[in-house]
C-alpha positions as a Python dict, from the first residue, in 0.01 Angstrom:
ca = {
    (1, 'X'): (0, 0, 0),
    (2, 'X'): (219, -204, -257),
    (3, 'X'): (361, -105, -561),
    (4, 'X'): (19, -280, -733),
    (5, 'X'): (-169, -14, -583),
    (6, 'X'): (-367, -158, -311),
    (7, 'X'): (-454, 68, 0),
    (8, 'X'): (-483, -83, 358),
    (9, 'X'): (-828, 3, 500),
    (10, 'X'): (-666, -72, 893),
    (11, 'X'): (-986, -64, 1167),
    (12, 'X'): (-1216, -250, 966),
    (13, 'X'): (-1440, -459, 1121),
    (14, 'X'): (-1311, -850, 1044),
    (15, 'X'): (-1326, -1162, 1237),
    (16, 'X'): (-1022, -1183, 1506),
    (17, 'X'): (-665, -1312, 1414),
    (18, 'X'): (-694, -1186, 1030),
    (19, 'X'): (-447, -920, 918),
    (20, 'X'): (-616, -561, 796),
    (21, 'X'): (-788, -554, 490),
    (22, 'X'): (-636, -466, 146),
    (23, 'X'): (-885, -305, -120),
    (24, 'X'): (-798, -209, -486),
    (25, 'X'): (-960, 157, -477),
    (26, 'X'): (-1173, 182, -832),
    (27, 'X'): (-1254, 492, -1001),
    (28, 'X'): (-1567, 692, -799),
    (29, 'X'): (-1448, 510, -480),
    (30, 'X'): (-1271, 823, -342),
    (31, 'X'): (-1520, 951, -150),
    (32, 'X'): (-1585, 626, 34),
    (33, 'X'): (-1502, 740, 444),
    (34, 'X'): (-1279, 424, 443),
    (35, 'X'): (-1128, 503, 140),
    (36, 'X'): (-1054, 823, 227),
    (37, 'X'): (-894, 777, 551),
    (38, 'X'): (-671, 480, 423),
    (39, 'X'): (-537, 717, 111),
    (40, 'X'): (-476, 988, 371),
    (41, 'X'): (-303, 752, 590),
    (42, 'X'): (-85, 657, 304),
    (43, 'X'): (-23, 1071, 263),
    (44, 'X'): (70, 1082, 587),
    (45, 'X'): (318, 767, 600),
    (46, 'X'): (478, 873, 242),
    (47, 'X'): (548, 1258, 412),
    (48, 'X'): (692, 1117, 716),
    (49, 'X'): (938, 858, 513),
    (50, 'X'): (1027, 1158, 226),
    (51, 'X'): (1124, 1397, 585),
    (52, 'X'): (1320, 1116, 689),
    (53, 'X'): (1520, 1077, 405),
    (54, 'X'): (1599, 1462, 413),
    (55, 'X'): (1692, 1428, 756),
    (56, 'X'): (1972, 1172, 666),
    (57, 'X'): (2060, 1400, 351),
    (58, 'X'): (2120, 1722, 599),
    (59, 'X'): (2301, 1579, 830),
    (60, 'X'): (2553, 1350, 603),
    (61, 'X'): (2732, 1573, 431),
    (62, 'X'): (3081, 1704, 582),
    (63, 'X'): (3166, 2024, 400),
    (64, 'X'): (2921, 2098, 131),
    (65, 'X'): (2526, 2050, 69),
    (66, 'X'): (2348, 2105, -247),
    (67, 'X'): (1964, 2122, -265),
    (68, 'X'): (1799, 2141, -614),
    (69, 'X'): (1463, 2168, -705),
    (70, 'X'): (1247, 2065, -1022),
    (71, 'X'): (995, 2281, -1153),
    (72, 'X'): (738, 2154, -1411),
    (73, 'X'): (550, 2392, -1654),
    (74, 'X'): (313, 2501, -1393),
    (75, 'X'): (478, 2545, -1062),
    (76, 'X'): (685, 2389, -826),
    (77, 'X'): (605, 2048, -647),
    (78, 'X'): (449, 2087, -362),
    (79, 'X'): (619, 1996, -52),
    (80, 'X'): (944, 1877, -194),
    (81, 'X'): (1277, 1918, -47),
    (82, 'X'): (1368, 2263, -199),
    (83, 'X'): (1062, 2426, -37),
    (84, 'X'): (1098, 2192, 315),
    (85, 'X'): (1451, 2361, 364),
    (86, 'X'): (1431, 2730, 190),
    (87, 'X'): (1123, 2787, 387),
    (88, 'X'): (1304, 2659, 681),
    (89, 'X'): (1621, 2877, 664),
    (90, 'X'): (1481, 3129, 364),
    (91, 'X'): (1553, 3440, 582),
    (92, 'X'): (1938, 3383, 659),
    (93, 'X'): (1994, 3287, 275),
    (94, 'X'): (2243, 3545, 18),
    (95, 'X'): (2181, 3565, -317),
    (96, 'X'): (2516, 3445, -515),
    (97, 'X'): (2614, 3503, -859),
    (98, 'X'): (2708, 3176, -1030),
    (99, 'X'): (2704, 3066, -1380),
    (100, 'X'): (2527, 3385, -1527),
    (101, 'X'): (2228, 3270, -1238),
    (102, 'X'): (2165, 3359, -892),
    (103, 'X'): (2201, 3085, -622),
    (104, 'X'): (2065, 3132, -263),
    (105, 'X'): (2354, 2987, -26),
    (106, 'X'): (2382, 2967, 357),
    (107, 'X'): (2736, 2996, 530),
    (108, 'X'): (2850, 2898, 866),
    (109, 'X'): (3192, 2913, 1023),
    (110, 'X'): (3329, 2656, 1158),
    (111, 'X'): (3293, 2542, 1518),
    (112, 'X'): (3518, 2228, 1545),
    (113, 'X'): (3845, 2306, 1619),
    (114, 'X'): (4133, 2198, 1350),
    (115, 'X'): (4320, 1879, 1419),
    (116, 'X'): (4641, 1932, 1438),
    (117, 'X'): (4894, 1780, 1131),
    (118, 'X'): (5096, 1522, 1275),
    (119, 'X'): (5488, 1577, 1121),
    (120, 'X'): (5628, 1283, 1283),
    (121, 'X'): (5412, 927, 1158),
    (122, 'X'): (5694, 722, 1204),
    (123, 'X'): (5727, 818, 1630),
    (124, 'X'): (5368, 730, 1625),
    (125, 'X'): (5413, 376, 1594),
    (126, 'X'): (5616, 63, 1654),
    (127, 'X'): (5727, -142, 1356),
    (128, 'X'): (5654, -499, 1389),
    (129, 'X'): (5858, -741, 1419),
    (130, 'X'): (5941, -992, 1138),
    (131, 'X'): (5733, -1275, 1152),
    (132, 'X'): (5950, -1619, 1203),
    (133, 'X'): (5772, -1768, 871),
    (134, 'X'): (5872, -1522, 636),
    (135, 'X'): (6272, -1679, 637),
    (136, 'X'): (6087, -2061, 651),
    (137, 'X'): (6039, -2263, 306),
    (138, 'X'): (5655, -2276, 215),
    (139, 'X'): (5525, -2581, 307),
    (140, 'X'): (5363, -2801, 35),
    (141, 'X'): (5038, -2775, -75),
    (142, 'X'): (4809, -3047, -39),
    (143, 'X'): (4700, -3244, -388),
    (144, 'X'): (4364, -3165, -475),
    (145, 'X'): (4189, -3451, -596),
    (146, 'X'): (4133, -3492, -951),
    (147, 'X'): (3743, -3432, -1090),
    (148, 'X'): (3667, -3723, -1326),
    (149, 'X'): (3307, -3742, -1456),
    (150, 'X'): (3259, -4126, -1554),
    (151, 'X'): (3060, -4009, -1883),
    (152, 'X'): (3373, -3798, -1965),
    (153, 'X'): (3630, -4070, -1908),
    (154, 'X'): (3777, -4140, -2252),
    (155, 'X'): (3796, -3991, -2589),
    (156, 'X'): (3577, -4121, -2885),
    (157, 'X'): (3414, -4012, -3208),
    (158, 'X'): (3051, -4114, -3382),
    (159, 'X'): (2955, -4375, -3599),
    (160, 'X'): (2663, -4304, -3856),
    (161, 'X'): (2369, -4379, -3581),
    (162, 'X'): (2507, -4105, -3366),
    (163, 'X'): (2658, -4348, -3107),
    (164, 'X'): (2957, -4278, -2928),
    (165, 'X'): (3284, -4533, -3049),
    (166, 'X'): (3552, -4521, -2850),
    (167, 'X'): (3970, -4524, -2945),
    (168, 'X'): (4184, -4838, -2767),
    (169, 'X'): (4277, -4635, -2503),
    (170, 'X'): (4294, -4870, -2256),
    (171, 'X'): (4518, -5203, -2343),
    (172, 'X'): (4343, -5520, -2241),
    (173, 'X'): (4352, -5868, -2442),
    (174, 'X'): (4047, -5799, -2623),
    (175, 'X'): (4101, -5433, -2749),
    (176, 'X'): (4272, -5560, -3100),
    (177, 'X'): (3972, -5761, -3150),
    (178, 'X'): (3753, -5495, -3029),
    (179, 'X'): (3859, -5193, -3263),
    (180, 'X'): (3867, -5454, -3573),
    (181, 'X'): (3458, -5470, -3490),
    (182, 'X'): (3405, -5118, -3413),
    (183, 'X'): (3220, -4926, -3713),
    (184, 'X'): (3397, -4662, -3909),
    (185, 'X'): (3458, -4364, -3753),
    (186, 'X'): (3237, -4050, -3897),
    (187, 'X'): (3285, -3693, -3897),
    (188, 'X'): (3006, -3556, -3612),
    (189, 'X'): (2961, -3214, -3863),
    (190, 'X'): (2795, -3463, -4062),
    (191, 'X'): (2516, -3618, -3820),
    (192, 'X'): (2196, -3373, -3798),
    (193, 'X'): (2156, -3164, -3458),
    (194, 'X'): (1904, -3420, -3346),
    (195, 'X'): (2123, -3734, -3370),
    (196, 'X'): (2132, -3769, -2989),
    (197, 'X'): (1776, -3729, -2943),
    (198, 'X'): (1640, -4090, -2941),
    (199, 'X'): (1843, -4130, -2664),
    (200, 'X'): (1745, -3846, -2490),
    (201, 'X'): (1389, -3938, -2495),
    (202, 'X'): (1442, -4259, -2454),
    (203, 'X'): (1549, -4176, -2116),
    (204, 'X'): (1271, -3957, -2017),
    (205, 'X'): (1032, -4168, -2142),
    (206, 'X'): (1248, -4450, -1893),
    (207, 'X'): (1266, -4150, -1599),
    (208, 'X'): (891, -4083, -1580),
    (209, 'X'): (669, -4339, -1693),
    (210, 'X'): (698, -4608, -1429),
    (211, 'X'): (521, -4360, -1188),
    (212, 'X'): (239, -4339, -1418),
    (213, 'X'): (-58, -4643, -1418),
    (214, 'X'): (48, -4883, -1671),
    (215, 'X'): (-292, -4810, -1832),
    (216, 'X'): (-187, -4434, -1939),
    (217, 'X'): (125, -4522, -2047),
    (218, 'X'): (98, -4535, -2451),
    (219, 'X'): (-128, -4253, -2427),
    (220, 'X'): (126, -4029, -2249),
    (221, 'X'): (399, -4166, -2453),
    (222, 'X'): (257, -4028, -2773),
    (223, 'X'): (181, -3689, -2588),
    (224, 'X'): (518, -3627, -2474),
    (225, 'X'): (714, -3712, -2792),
    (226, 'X'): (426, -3526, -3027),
    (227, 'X'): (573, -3221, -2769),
    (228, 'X'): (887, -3290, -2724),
    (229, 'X'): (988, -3399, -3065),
    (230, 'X'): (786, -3267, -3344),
    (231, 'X'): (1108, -3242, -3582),
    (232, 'X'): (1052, -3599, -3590),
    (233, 'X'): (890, -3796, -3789),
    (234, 'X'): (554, -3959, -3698),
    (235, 'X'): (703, -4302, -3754),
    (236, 'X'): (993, -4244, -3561),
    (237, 'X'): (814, -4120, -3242),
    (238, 'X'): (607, -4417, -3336),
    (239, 'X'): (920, -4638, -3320),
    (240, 'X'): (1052, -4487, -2952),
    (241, 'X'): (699, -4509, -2771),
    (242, 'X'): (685, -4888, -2849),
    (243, 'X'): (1079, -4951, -2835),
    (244, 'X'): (1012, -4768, -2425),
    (245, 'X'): (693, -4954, -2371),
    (246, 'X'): (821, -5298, -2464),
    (247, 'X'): (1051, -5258, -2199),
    (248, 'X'): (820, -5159, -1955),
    (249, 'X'): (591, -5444, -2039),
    (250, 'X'): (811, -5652, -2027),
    (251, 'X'): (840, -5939, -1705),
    (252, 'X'): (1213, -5956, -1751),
    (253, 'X'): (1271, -5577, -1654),
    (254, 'X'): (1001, -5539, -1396),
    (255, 'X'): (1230, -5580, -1122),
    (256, 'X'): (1456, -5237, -1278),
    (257, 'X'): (1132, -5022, -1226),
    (258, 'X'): (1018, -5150, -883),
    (259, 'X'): (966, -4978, -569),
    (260, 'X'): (1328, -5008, -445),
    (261, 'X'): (1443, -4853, -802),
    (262, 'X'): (1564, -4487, -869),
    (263, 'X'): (1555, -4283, -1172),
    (264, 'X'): (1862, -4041, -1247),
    (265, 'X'): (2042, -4105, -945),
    (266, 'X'): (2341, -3833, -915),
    (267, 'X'): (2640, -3939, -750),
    (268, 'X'): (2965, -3813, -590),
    (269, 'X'): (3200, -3953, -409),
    (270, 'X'): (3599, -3892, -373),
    (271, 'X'): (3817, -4186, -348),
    (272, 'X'): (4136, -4248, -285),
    (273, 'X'): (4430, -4388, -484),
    (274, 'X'): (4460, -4771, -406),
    (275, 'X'): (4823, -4741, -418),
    (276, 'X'): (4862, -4515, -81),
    (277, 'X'): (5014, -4221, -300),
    (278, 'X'): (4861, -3918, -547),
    (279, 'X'): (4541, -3717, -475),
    (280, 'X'): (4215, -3902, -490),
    (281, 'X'): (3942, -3931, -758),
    (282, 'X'): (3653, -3750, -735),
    (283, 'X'): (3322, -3880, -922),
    (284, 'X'): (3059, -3676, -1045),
    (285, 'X'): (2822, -3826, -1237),
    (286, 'X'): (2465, -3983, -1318),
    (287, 'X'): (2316, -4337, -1295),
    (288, 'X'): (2045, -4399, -1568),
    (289, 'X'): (1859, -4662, -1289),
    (290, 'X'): (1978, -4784, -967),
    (291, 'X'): (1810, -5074, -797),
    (292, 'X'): (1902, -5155, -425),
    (293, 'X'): (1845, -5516, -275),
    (294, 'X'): (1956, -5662, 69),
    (295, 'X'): (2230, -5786, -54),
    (296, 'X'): (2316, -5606, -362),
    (297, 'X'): (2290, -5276, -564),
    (298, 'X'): (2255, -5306, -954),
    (299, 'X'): (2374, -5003, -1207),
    (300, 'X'): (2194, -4998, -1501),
    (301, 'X'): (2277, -4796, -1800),
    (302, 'X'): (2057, -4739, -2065),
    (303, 'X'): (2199, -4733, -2474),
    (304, 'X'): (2042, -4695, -2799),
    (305, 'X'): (2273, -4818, -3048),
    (306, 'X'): (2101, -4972, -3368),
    (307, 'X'): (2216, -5228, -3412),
    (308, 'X'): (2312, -5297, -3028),
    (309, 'X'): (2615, -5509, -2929),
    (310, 'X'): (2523, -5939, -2865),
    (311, 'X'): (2886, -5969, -2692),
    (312, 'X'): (3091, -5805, -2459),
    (313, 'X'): (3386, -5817, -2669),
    (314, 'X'): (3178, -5549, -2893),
    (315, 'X'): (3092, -5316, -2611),
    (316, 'X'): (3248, -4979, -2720),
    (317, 'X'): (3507, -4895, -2392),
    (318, 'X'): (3423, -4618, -2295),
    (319, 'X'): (3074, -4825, -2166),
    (320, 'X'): (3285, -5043, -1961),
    (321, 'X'): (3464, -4712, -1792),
    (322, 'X'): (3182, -4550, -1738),
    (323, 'X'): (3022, -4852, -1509),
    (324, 'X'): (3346, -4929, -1358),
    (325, 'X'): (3364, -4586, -1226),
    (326, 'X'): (3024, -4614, -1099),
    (327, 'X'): (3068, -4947, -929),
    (328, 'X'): (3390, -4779, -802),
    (329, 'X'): (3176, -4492, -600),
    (330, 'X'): (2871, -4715, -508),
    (331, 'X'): (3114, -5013, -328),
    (332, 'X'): (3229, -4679, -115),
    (333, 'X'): (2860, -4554, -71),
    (334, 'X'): (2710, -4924, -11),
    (335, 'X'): (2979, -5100, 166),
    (336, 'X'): (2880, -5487, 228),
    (337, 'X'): (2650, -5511, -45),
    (338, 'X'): (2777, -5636, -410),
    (339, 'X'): (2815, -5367, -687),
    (340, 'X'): (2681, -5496, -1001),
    (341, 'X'): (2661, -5333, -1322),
    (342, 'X'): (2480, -5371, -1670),
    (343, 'X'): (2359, -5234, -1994),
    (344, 'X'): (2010, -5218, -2115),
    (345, 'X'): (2014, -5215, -2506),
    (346, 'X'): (1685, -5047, -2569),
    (347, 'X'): (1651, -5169, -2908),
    (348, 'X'): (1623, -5502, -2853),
    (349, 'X'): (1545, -5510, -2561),
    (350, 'X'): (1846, -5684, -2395),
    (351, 'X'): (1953, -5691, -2044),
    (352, 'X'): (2368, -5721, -2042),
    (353, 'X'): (2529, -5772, -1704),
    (354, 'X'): (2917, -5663, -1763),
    (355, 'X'): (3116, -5954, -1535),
    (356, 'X'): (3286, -5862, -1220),
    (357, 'X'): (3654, -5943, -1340),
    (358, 'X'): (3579, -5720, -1656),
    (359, 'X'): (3480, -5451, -1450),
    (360, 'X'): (3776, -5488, -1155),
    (361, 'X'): (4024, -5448, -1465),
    (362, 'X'): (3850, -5091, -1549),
    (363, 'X'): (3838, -4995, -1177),
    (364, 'X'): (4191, -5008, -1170),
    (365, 'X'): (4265, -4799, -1465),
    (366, 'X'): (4084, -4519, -1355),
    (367, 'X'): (4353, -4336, -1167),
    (368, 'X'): (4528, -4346, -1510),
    (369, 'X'): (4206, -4142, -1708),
    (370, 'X'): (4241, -3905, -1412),
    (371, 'X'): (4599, -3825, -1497),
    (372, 'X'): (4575, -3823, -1810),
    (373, 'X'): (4552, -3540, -2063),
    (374, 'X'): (4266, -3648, -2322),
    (375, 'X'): (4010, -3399, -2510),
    (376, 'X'): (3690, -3560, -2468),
    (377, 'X'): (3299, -3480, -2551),
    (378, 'X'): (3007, -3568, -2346),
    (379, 'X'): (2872, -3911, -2386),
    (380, 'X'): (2516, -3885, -2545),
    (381, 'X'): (2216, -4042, -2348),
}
């Protein structure tokens, strides 16, 4: 029987190899021979596991046993412990006065002999003697290796569309030029909870729809952001199904959503410091799309500013870390094969390939994030 209620009707007559039938008894079924001999079966096992639980009870205890009983309105439970053991030992109880009520007790001397006090602990044992490390330095502890998650890498506020822009916190020739073009910085109190949610379905939408037939892809579209998104407006879900399917449909960005492609690829790898000295990074993070080819292995990360950069010298930084990080991990994970790296400005859509020599510079900064104390806030999808 389970705790659902079902009885196990065991002798019934099946086909061989199948385990003993298990009937839900309905009301009027008691008197049903199988039925009947199953529920006294289940009597039987439920008495023999309740007398071996009192068995364990009686013979734990080391100086002192008490057995209570609980009596309803009418009488007391049949077969419970209190009956079991005063019908057992009922004639050598005594009646005992205690707490204005009289208490039936049972007394035996006792038959194991005393152990005798020992006065002397200290004869009884050797002391130890001292350990040879406790007068030796402590030896230094290995560096652990510093976590950095590449979408964590450098501090930034939000412009007005709820994209990330990030401070000059890395000094290359083009970051003067770069934080003149960055938009005004705005408070993120003032963006609406939903302000990173284009980009969240965006990516979903990205995720899941390339393993669907191209012919059910506006039609799931609609369904998932009518779901998903309903604080939205119409229009705007309108807007992000045909921002994701012009991608999709389009000949330029086939090759991202192949058969040797891969959706949300997570990735960890620790590596050490080029320089021979301090701990090694360790990477945690997530790649948007990662395509593989004989020869090569392209990182692709998806963004959804409005309006989205048309030069790298207006690609907000922390981007460029985030990728270099990335191509840092997969040259360790794909040795021989060249690491590139590139951003896919949904809006548009444009394909951006960030050039080797601009991501080499960011590779070798990346020690410095690690060491560095910065407050930082996820990067929005």
């Amino acid at each position: 029987r389970t705790a659902s209620g079902l009885l196990t009707i065991a002798g019934a007559n099946l086909p061989s190899g199948l385990a003993d039938l298990a009937v839900w008894p309905v009301k009027g079924s008691s008197h049903l021979p199988a039925i009947a001999t199953a529920k006294s079966a289940l009597r039987d096992d439920e008495l023999k596991e309740m007398n071996r639980l009192l068995y364990v009870a009686l013979t734990r205890p080391r100086d002192r046993l008490y057995i209570a009983g609980f009596q309803s309105r009418d009488k007391l439970a049949s077969g419970c412990w209190y009956d079991i053991v005063t019908r057992a030992v009922g004639g050598t109880l005594i009646g005992v006065e205690q707490g204005g009520r009289t208490v039936k007790r049972l007394e035996v001397d006792q038959t194991a002999p005393p152990e005798p006090r020992k006065e002397h602990l200290a004869h009884d044992s050797n002391a130890a003697a001292r350990p040879a490390w406790i007068d030796a330095p402590a030896p230094r502890e290995a560096q652990p290796a510093i976590p950095l998650a590449p979408s964590r890498l450098a501090p930034y506020d939000f412009d007005d569309a709820g994209e990330p822009v990030a401070h000059p916190v890395i000094e290359t020739q083009t970051t003067t030029e770069r934080a003149k073009r960055e938009p005004a910085v705005a408070s993120p109190q003032r963006n609406k909870d939903n302000r990173f949610l284009r980009g969240t379905l965006t990516h979903a939408l990205l995720e899941h729809m390339p393993s669907l037939p191209a012919s059910r892809w506006q039609k799931a579209a609609s369904a998932f952001l009518d779901l998903r998104a309903p604080e939205l407006s119409k229009s705007a879900r309108a807007s992000i199904a045909a921002e994701t399917l012009l991608i999709l449909n389009h000949a330029t960005f086939a090759p991202l959503f192949g058969p040797s492609s891969q959706a949300e690829v997570p990735i960890v790898a620790e590596l050490a410091n080029p320089s021979g000295k301090g701990p090694p990074l360790k990477l945690n993070g997530q790649i948007d799309r990662l395509v593989e080819t004989a020869d090569a292995v392209l990182i692709v990360d998806y963004k959804t500013n409005r309006p989205p950069p048309t030069q790298l010298s207006e690609v907000a930084e922390t981007y460029l870390v985030q990728l270099a990080a990335y191509k840092l991990a997969l040259a360790a994970i794909f040795p021989g094969k060249t690491v590139r790296a590139a951003l896919l400005w949904t809006q548009t859509p444009s394909l951006m390939e960030i050039p080797p020599q601009t991501l080499d510079l960011y590779c070798s900064r990346l020690w410095e994030f690690g060491t560095q104390r910065v407050d930082v806030v996820g990067l929005p999808t």
